[in-house]
Amino acid sequence: MALSMEERDLRYIWHPCSQMKDYETLPPMVIDHGQGVWLYDIYGKRYLDIVSSWWANLLGHCNPDINAAIRDQLDRLEHVIFANFTHRPAIELAEQLAEITPPKIRKFHFNDNGSSAVECALKMCFQYYLQSGKPQKKRFMCLTEGYHGETIGALSVGSMDLYAKMYQPMMMDNIHVEAPDCYRCPYGKTRETCSCECFAAAENAFREHAEETAAMIVEPLLQGSAGMRIYPLLYLKKLRMLCDRYDVRLICDEIATGFGRTGTMFACDQADISPDILCLSKGLTGGYLPMSITCVTEEIYDAFYADYSEGKAFLHSHTYAGNPLGCAAALAVQKVLHEQHVLQKAGQTASWLTPEMEGAFGSHPNVGEIRHIGLIHAIELVRDPVTKAPLDPARRTGYAIYKKALEYGLILRPLGDVLYFNPPLNITREELSLAIEAAHRALCDILPET
């Protein structure tokens, strides 16, 4: 008897970020095709991809404009070594990024994926100070609950034990600064009354460690994997000033927040700050192809510019850096964003979505907070909204809701016990209403309202 597609998958494939034993009761869904916000499996069932396939799918699956751009490029050039060679799509993409990135960003180093962009940024900062006469500056600061990728360097500047704790012996010794937590503020403040009293932790860390610190890395305004934790613009503004005062480079990891996810092209734009290094990926190619870019200031670039004999070159490379197909997809993304006024329309949809989410979920006895930035909306589930006591993690409530939502045709994939919507920017209100209905049904099936 022939094996099913699911059985053939499980015979050979080790899926990412998964306990494979879970697949005994929830086999992988075999997707046949996608269209817009919908994914269709081989049995004809459709799923609304409210999480944008790990936050990457910016403009819907099989977007006709992106498809056409990739097809056109495929007949011209699929790939070329990017050392000493270049091509039109990469040049045009760099020119366009120079127009939309924060003002101090002027140079663009192409990589393969988000973690690679972070690794590249860390190495740049280390080498920048090494050959600028400050070799003691070789450590990094990061925020607790931060997440910057899965490679060893990226894990080292992350602070989520779920991903990093067991690899501690392999990792760099970095400085972890207590992150803002606006839902459980230790100062008893609310988002409306906050003056960033929590910034004292960063000030203390800089006073103690700035002399040995090369860079501070942050996810601007939104700590995604921590449960879509949103923090104030003021915190980011103060951090930029602190880095300037102590001669520490600021790396903004906009892999998850870039290209309109937080309501503006980049989260940095809302705080009116320009980082020293900006890391981009995910929405860069609309979620089509793996590509990332480490974007830097002229000042950092100039520290590497010398005769080869001086040994200052940045000898860091990725085989698929500057891939023409990825660049073509990225150029199409920019064209769609601009010509179809996607960010403006997404802003209007976001303003509509917030009260809809509040109305659907706000009265549920296990909903602690509904937070939002741009189209991203997150629902934190708790045992008691008054004390904000969390649910028992051993019960895997979020995972149970995820499985139930799949029955209703919705891909939720919660972060622990935080349910979130992070859809393509061009999702319709009708599609969001379907997602709200399915998510509410799944939630109430697992955690009844009465």
Tab-separated table of C-alpha atoms in Angstrom, residues 39-255:
chain	number	residue	atom	x	y	z
A	39	LEU	CA	-3.182	28.230	1.674
A	40	TYR	CA	-4.832	25.116	0.191
A	41	ASP	CA	-3.848	21.582	1.156
A	42	ILE	CA	-3.835	18.531	-1.102
A	43	TYR	CA	-7.355	17.629	0.069
A	44	GLY	CA	-8.795	21.003	-0.925
A	45	LYS	CA	-9.119	22.437	2.582
A	46	ARG	CA	-8.085	26.070	2.854
A	47	TYR	CA	-6.308	27.815	5.725
A	48	LEU	CA	-6.166	31.547	6.388
A	49	ASP	CA	-2.488	32.374	6.958
A	50	ILE	CA	-2.938	35.010	9.666
A	51	VAL	CA	0.740	34.671	10.712
A	52	SER	CA	2.132	35.358	7.215
A	53	SER	CA	4.089	32.083	7.204
A	54	TRP	CA	6.445	33.127	10.013
A	55	TRP	CA	5.821	36.865	9.448
A	56	ALA	CA	7.492	36.862	6.021
A	57	ASN	CA	4.610	36.883	3.549
A	58	LEU	CA	4.081	40.621	3.144
A	59	LEU	CA	1.692	40.874	0.186
A	60	GLY	CA	-0.057	37.524	-0.043
A	61	HIS	CA	0.832	34.159	-1.502
A	62	CYS	CA	1.447	33.979	-5.257
A	63	ASN	CA	1.178	37.737	-5.617
A	64	PRO	CA	0.890	38.283	-9.392
A	65	ASP	CA	3.262	41.264	-9.472
A	66	ILE	CA	6.017	39.472	-7.578
A	67	ASN	CA	5.472	36.282	-9.572
A	68	ALA	CA	5.862	38.197	-12.845
A	69	ALA	CA	9.055	39.916	-11.685
A	70	ILE	CA	10.673	36.616	-10.690
A	71	ARG	CA	9.625	34.934	-13.947
A	72	ASP	CA	11.115	37.777	-15.967
A	73	GLN	CA	14.376	37.666	-14.022
A	74	LEU	CA	14.582	33.869	-14.302
A	75	ASP	CA	14.927	34.144	-18.061
A	76	ARG	CA	17.756	36.679	-17.687
A	77	LEU	CA	20.000	35.522	-14.825
A	78	GLU	CA	19.404	33.120	-11.946
A	79	HIS	CA	22.612	33.688	-9.957
A	80	VAL	CA	26.138	35.031	-10.204
A	81	ILE	CA	29.022	35.247	-7.765
A	82	PHE	CA	28.680	38.592	-5.977
A	83	ALA	CA	32.396	39.163	-5.342
A	84	ASN	CA	33.707	41.385	-8.163
A	85	PHE	CA	30.432	40.883	-10.065
A	86	THR	CA	27.109	42.657	-9.824
A	87	HIS	CA	23.825	43.002	-11.720
A	88	ARG	CA	21.028	45.461	-12.363
A	89	PRO	CA	18.488	44.163	-9.789
A	90	ALA	CA	20.999	44.439	-6.914
A	91	ILE	CA	22.062	47.937	-7.964
A	92	GLU	CA	18.497	49.161	-8.321
A	93	LEU	CA	17.466	47.575	-5.011
A	94	ALA	CA	20.343	49.252	-3.145
A	95	GLU	CA	19.405	52.588	-4.717
A	96	GLN	CA	15.788	52.203	-3.651
A	97	LEU	CA	16.703	51.119	-0.122
A	98	ALA	CA	18.946	54.165	0.219
A	99	GLU	CA	15.852	56.279	-0.430
A	100	ILE	CA	13.624	54.666	2.209
A	101	THR	CA	15.948	53.545	5.026
A	102	PRO	CA	16.798	55.899	7.927
A	103	PRO	CA	18.957	58.853	6.819
A	104	LYS	CA	22.397	57.721	8.004
A	105	ILE	CA	22.181	54.342	6.244
A	106	ARG	CA	24.196	54.392	3.011
A	107	LYS	CA	25.805	50.969	2.349
A	108	PHE	CA	24.190	47.558	1.878
A	109	HIS	CA	25.797	44.171	2.504
A	110	PHE	CA	23.760	41.294	1.033
A	111	ASN	CA	23.384	37.995	2.924
A	112	ASP	CA	21.276	34.834	2.868
A	113	ASN	CA	18.785	35.095	5.762
A	114	GLY	CA	17.871	36.978	8.915
A	115	SER	CA	20.282	35.225	11.271
A	116	SER	CA	23.064	35.824	8.753
A	117	ALA	CA	22.269	39.544	8.702
A	118	VAL	CA	22.663	39.652	12.492
A	119	GLU	CA	25.899	37.645	12.443
A	120	CYS	CA	27.226	40.042	9.799
A	121	ALA	CA	26.277	43.064	11.930
A	122	LEU	CA	28.022	41.668	15.022
A	123	LYS	CA	31.210	40.914	13.119
A	124	MET	CA	31.163	44.365	11.527
A	125	CYS	CA	30.940	46.097	14.906
A	126	PHE	CA	33.663	43.933	16.418
A	127	GLN	CA	36.023	44.568	13.503
A	128	TYR	CA	35.078	48.249	13.306
A	129	TYR	CA	36.379	48.900	16.812
A	130	LEU	CA	39.312	46.518	16.437
A	131	GLN	CA	40.698	48.542	13.545
A	132	SER	CA	39.605	51.897	14.970
A	133	GLY	CA	42.020	51.659	17.893
A	134	LYS	CA	39.542	50.336	20.500
A	135	PRO	CA	40.099	46.573	20.624
A	136	GLN	CA	38.647	46.380	24.150
A	137	LYS	CA	35.169	46.984	22.731
A	138	LYS	CA	34.274	43.390	21.886
A	139	ARG	CA	31.127	42.552	23.848
A	140	PHE	CA	27.484	43.136	22.980
A	141	MET	CA	24.428	44.334	24.853
A	142	CYS	CA	20.913	43.077	24.213
A	143	LEU	CA	17.491	43.168	25.840
A	144	THR	CA	16.061	40.335	27.887
A	145	GLU	CA	13.377	38.394	26.014
A	146	GLY	CA	14.987	39.510	22.754
A	147	TYR	CA	15.287	37.208	19.765
A	148	HIS	CA	17.641	37.700	16.822
A	149	GLY	CA	17.977	34.305	15.158
A	150	GLU	CA	19.249	30.773	15.624
A	151	THR	CA	22.937	30.842	14.677
A	152	ILE	CA	25.367	30.940	17.591
A	153	GLY	CA	26.172	34.639	17.404
A	154	ALA	CA	22.505	35.549	16.964
A	155	LEU	CA	21.513	33.287	19.863
A	156	SER	CA	24.182	34.944	21.987
A	157	VAL	CA	22.480	38.317	21.629
A	158	GLY	CA	19.081	36.783	22.273
A	159	SER	CA	17.691	36.192	25.729
A	160	MET	CA	14.963	33.611	25.327
A	161	ASP	CA	15.847	30.477	27.293
A	162	LEU	CA	13.490	28.390	25.153
A	163	TYR	CA	15.905	28.723	22.239
A	164	ALA	CA	19.248	29.549	23.839
A	165	LYS	CA	19.680	28.131	27.340
A	166	MET	CA	21.020	24.685	26.457
A	167	TYR	CA	23.595	26.190	24.073
A	168	GLN	CA	25.016	28.557	26.704
A	169	PRO	CA	28.433	26.838	26.818
A	170	MET	CA	28.866	27.567	23.090
A	171	MET	CA	27.806	31.203	23.223
A	172	MET	CA	29.508	34.572	23.652
A	173	ASP	CA	29.443	36.286	27.036
A	174	ASN	CA	27.145	39.246	26.439
A	175	ILE	CA	25.382	41.816	28.615
A	176	HIS	CA	21.640	41.306	28.977
A	177	VAL	CA	19.681	44.441	29.896
A	178	GLU	CA	16.249	44.150	31.494
A	179	ALA	CA	13.744	44.911	28.727
A	180	PRO	CA	10.642	47.057	29.104
A	181	ASP	CA	7.516	45.045	29.933
A	182	CYS	CA	4.567	47.371	29.578
A	183	TYR	CA	1.952	44.763	30.467
A	184	ARG	CA	3.620	43.764	33.736
A	185	CYS	CA	5.371	47.055	34.467
A	186	PRO	CA	7.428	46.741	37.680
A	187	TYR	CA	6.903	50.483	38.254
A	188	GLY	CA	3.119	50.194	38.190
A	189	LYS	CA	2.819	52.411	35.124
A	190	THR	CA	0.490	52.013	32.173
A	191	ARG	CA	1.176	52.666	28.514
A	192	GLU	CA	-0.567	56.033	28.938
A	193	THR	CA	1.404	57.135	32.030
A	194	CYS	CA	4.825	55.680	31.188
A	195	SER	CA	7.936	57.865	31.185
A	196	CYS	CA	10.277	54.916	30.596
A	197	GLU	CA	11.315	54.555	34.218
A	198	CYS	CA	12.559	51.108	33.177
A	199	PHE	CA	15.269	52.770	31.083
A	200	ALA	CA	17.346	52.990	34.268
A	201	ALA	CA	18.436	49.385	33.651
A	202	ALA	CA	20.016	50.387	30.327
A	203	GLU	CA	21.678	53.432	31.880
A	204	ASN	CA	23.199	51.276	34.621
A	205	ALA	CA	24.448	48.714	32.100
A	206	PHE	CA	26.091	51.374	29.945
A	207	ARG	CA	27.799	52.992	32.952
A	208	GLU	CA	29.253	49.636	33.924
A	209	HIS	CA	30.025	48.049	30.564
A	210	ALA	CA	30.164	50.669	27.785
A	211	GLU	CA	33.983	50.685	27.682
A	212	GLU	CA	33.976	47.035	26.625
A	213	THR	CA	30.830	47.132	24.487
A	214	ALA	CA	30.888	47.304	20.703
A	215	ALA	CA	27.149	47.439	20.043
A	216	MET	CA	23.651	47.286	21.478
A	217	ILE	CA	21.172	45.232	19.431
A	218	VAL	CA	17.402	45.651	19.722
A	219	GLU	CA	14.178	44.784	17.982
A	220	PRO	CA	12.781	48.312	17.669
A	221	LEU	CA	9.405	48.860	19.378
A	222	LEU	CA	8.315	45.210	19.098
A	223	GLN	CA	9.879	42.119	20.666
A	224	GLY	CA	8.251	39.573	18.406
A	225	SER	CA	9.120	36.118	19.729
A	226	ALA	CA	8.674	37.344	23.303
A	227	GLY	CA	4.938	37.468	22.631
A	228	MET	CA	4.632	40.607	20.498
A	229	ARG	CA	5.739	42.782	23.413
A	230	ILE	CA	5.412	46.439	22.420
A	231	TYR	CA	7.433	49.173	24.114
A	232	PRO	CA	7.419	52.996	23.876
A	233	LEU	CA	9.002	55.196	21.219
A	234	LEU	CA	10.699	57.110	24.023
A	235	TYR	CA	12.711	54.040	25.007
A	236	LEU	CA	14.197	53.786	21.519
A	237	LYS	CA	14.936	57.524	21.401
A	238	LYS	CA	16.723	57.387	24.748
A	239	LEU	CA	18.679	54.315	23.636
A	240	ARG	CA	19.967	56.115	20.547
A	241	MET	CA	21.173	59.007	22.719
A	242	LEU	CA	22.781	56.625	25.207
A	243	CYS	CA	24.709	54.834	22.456
A	244	ASP	CA	25.960	58.175	21.135
A	245	ARG	CA	27.066	59.305	24.599
A	246	TYR	CA	29.081	56.148	25.260
A	247	ASP	CA	30.388	55.442	21.735
A	248	VAL	CA	28.432	52.214	21.282
A	249	ARG	CA	27.010	51.254	17.891
A	250	LEU	CA	23.232	50.716	17.733
A	251	ILE	CA	21.999	47.717	15.708
A	252	CYS	CA	18.288	47.733	14.932
A	253	ASP	CA	17.033	44.296	13.958
A	254	GLU	CA	14.068	45.097	11.685
A	255	ILE	CA	13.919	41.616	10.198
